[in-house]
XYZ file of N, CA and C in Angstrom:
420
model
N -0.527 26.150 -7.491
C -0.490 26.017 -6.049
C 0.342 24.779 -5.707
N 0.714 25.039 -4.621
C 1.887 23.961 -4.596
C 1.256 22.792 -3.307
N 1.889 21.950 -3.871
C 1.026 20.427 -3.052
C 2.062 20.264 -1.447
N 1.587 20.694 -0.411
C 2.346 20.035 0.443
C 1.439 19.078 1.759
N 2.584 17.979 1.796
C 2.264 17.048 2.669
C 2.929 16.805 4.254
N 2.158 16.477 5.124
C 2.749 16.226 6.261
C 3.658 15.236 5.986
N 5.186 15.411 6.479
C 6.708 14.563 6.571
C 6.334 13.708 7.620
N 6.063 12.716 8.193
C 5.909 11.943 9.746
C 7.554 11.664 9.888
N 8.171 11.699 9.254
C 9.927 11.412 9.387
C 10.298 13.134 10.131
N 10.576 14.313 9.042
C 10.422 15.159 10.168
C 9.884 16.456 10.877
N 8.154 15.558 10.821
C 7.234 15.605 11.732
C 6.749 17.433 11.224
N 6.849 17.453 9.762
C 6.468 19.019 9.345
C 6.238 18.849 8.002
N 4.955 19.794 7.796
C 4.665 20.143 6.804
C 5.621 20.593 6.024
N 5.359 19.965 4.479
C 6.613 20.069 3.753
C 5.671 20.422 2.210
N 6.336 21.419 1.259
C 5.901 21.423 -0.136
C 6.975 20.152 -0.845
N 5.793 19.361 -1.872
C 5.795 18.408 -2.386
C 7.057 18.471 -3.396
N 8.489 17.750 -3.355
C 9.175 17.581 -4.724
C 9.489 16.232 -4.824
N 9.183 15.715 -5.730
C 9.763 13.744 -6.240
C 11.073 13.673 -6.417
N 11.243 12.990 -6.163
C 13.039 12.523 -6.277
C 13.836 12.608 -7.356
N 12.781 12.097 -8.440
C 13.327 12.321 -9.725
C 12.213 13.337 -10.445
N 12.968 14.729 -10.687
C 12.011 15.671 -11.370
C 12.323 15.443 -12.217
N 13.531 14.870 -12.745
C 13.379 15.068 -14.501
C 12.754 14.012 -15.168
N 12.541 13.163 -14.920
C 11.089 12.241 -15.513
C 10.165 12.079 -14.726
N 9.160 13.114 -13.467
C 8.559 13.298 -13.019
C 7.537 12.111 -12.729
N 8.571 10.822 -11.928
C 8.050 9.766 -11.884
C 7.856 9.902 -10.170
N 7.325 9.431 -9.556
C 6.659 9.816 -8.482
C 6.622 7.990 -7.969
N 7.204 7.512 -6.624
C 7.037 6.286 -6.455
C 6.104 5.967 -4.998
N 5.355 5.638 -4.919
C 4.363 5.078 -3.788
C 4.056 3.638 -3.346
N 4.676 3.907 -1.971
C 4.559 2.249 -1.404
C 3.266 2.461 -0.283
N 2.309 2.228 -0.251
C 1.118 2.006 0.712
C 0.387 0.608 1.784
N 0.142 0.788 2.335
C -0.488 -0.511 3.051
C -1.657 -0.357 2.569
N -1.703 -2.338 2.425
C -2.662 -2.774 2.084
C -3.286 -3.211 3.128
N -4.091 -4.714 2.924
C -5.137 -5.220 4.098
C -3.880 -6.413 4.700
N -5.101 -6.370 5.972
C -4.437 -7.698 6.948
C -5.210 -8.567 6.158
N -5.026 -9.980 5.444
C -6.065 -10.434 5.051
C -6.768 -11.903 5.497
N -7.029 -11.811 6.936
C -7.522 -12.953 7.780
C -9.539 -12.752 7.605
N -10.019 -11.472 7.195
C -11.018 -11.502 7.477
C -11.374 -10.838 6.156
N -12.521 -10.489 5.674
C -12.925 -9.275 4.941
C -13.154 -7.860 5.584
N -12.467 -6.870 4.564
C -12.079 -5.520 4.945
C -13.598 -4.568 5.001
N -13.575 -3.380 5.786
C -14.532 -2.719 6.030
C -14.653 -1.097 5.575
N -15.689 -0.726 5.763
C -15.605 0.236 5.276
C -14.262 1.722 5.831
N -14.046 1.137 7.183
C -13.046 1.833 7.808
C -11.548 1.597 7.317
N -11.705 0.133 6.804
C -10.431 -0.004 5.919
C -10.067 0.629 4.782
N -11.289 0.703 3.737
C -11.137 1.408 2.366
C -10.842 2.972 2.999
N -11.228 3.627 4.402
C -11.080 4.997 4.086
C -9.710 5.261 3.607
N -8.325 4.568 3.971
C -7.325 4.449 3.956
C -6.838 4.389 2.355
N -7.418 3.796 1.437
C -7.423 3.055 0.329
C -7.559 3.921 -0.483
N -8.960 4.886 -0.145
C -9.009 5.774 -1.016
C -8.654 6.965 -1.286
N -8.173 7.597 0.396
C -7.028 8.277 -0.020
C -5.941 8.394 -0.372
N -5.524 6.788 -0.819
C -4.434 6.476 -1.609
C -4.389 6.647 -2.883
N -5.697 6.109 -3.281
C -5.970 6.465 -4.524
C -6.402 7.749 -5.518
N -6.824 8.675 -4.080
C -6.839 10.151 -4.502
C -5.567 11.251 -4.639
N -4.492 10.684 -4.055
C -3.661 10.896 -3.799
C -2.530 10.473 -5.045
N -2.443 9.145 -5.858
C -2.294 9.024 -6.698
C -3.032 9.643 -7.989
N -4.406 9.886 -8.197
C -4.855 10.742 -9.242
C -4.278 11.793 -9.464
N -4.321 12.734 -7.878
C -4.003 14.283 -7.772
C -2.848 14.440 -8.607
N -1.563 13.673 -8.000
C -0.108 13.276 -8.687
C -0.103 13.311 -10.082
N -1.415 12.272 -10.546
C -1.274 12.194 -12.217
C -1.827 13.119 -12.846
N -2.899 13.614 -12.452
C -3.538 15.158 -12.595
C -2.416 16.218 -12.916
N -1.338 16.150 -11.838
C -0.155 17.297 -11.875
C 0.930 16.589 -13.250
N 0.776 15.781 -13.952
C 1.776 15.224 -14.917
C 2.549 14.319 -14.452
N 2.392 13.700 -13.295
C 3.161 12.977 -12.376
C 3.306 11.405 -13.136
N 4.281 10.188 -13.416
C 3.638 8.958 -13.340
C 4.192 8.695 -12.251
N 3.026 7.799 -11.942
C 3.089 7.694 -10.511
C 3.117 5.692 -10.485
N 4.095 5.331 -9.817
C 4.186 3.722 -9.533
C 4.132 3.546 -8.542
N 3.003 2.712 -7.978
C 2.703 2.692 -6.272
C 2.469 0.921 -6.337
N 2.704 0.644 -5.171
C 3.026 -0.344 -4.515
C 2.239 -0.799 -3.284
N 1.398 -1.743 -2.831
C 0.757 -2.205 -2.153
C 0.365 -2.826 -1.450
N 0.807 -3.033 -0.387
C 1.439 -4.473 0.290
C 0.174 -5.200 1.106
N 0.251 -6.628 0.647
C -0.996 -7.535 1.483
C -0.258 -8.241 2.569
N -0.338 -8.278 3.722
C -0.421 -8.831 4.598
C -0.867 -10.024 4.785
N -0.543 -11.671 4.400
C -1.287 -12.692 4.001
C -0.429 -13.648 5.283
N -0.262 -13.195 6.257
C 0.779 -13.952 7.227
C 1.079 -12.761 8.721
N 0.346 -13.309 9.611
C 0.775 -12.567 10.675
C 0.064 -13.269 11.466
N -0.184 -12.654 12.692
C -0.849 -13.594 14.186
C -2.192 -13.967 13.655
N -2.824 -13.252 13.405
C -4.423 -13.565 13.044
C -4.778 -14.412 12.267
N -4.023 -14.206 10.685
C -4.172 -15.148 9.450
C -3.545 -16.643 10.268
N -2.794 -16.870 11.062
C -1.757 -17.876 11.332
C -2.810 -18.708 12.083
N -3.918 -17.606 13.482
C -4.479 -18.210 14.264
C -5.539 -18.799 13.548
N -6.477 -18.194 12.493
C -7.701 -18.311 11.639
C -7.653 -19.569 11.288
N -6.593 -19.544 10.233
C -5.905 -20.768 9.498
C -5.764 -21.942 10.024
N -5.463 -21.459 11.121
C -5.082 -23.106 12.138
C -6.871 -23.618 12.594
N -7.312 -22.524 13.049
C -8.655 -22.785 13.671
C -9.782 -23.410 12.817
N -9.216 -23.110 11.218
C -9.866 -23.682 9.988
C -9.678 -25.039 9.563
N -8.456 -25.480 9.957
C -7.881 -26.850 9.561
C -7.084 -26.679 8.264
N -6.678 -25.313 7.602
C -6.101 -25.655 6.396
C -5.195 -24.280 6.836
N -4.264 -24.776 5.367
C -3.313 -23.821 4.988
C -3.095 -22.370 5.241
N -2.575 -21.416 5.480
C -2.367 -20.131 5.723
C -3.113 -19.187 4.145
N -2.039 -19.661 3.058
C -2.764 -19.191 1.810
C -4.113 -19.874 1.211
N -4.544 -20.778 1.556
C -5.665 -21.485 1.258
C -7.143 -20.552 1.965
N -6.537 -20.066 3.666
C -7.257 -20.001 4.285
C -7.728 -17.897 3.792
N -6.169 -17.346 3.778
C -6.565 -16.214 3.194
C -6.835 -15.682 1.597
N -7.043 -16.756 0.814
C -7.487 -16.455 -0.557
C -8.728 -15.687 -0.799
N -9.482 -16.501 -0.359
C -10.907 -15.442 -0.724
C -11.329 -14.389 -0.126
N -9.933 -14.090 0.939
C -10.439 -12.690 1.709
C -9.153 -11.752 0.572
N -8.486 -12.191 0.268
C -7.697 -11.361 -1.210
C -8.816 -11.399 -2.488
N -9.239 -12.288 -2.592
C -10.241 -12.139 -3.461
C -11.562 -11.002 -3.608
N -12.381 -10.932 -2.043
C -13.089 -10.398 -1.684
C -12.253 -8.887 -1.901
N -11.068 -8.406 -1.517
C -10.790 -7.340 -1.340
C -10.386 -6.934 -2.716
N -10.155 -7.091 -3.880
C -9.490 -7.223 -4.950
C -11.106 -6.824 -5.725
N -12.082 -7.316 -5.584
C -13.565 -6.680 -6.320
C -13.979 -5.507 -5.355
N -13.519 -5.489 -3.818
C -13.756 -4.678 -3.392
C -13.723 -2.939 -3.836
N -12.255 -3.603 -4.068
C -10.992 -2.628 -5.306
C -12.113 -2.132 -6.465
N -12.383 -2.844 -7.129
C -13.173 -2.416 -8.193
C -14.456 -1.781 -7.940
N -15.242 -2.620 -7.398
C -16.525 -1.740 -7.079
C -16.191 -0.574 -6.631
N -15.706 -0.167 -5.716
C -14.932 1.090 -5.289
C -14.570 2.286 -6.232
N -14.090 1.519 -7.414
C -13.349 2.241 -8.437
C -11.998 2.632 -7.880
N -11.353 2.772 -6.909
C -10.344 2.695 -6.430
C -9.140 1.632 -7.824
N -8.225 2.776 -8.059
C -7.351 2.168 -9.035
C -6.259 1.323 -8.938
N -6.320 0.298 -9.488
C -4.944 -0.991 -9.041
C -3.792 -0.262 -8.735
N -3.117 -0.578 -7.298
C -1.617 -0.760 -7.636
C -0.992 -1.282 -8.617
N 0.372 -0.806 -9.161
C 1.300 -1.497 -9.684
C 1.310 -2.984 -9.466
N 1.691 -3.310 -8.240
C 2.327 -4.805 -7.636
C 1.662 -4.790 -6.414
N 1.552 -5.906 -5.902
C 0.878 -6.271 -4.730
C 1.704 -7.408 -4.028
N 2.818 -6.757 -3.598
C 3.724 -7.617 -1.978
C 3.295 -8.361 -1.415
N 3.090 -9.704 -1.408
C 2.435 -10.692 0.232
C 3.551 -10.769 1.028
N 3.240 -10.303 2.061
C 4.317 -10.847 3.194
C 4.763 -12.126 3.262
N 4.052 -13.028 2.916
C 4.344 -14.583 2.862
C 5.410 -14.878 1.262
N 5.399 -13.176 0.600
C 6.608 -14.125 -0.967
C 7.776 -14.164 -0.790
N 8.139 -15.045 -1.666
C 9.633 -15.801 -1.605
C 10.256 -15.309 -3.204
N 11.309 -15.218 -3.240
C 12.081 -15.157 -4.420
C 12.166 -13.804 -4.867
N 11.919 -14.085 -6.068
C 12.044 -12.037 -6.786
C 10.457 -11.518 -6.322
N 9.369 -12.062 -5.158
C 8.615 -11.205 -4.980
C 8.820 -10.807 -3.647
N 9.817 -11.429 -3.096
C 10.136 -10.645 -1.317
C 10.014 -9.140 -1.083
N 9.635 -8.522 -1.869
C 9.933 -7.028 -2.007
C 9.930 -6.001 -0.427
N 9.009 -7.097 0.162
C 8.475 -6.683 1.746
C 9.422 -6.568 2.781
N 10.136 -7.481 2.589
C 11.007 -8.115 3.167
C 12.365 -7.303 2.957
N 12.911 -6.656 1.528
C 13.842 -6.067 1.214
C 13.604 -4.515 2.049
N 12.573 -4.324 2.002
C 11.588 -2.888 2.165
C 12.494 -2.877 3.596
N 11.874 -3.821 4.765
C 11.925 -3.549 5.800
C 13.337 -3.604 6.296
N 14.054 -4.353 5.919
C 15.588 -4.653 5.964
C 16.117 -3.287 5.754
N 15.954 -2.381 4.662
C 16.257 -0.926 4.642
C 16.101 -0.191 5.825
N 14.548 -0.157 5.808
C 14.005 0.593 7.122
C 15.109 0.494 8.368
N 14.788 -1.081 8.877
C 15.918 -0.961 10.232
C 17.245 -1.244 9.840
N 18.344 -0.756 8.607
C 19.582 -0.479 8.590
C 19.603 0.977 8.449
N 18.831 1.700 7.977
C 18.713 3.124 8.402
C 18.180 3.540 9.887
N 17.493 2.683 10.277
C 17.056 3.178 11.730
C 15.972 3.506 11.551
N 14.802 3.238 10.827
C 13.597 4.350 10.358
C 12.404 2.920 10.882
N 12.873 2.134 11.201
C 11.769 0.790 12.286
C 12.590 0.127 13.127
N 11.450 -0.180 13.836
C 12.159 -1.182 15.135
C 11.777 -2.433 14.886
């Protein structure tokens, strides 16, 4: 039976083919958490159909490399942080922490890599991501 997924690009149900069939590697970039607070159960629903979604894939012979992006820098973490008296990464550590056993208890399976919006150097990956997006036109 053949796997198909809703396209939100264009906006139709589509049967499933990977880019590269001949090493039936399968690549997945997902959102992760905002991480100013600890995440909820409405957050993991998201999480775990990521992670079911990756099984299904490996189930079908798929390897599958997915990607996960934390959010460790935006209005909230910026406002928290300040309202705390410390650092931005100081202030969102133990809510990466908290979410990272969350991960486990869950059983929910690690990403590959985990993106902070706040990295610099060969981990900007976020940053490269989105630069694509709006030179194709695919964000504002």
């Amino acid at each position: 039976m053949a796997l198909r997924l809703f396209n939100t690009y264009s906006r139709a149900l589509e049967e499933f083919h990977p880019l590269d069939s001949a090493y039936r590697e399968v690549k997945m970039y997902t959102c992760g958490p905002t991480v100013y607070s600890h995440a909820h159960i409405g957050n993991f629903r998201a999480y775990i159909f990521e992670d079911l979604l990756q099984r299904h894939l490996e189930l079908r012979d798929y390897k599958v490399r997915r990607v996960m992006n934390i959010t460790d820098v935006d209005d909230k973490t910026i406002r928290a942080s300040r309202s705390a008296g410390v650092p931005p990464a100081e202030y969102t550590a133990p809510f990466k922490t908290a979410f990272f056993n969350d991960l486990e208890t869950l059983r929910i399976k690690r990403p590959d890599f985990f993106p902070g919006a706040s990295a610099t150097g060969p981990d900007a990956a976020m940053s490269e991501i989105l630069e694509t997006l709006l030179a194709r036109d695919l964000a504002t």
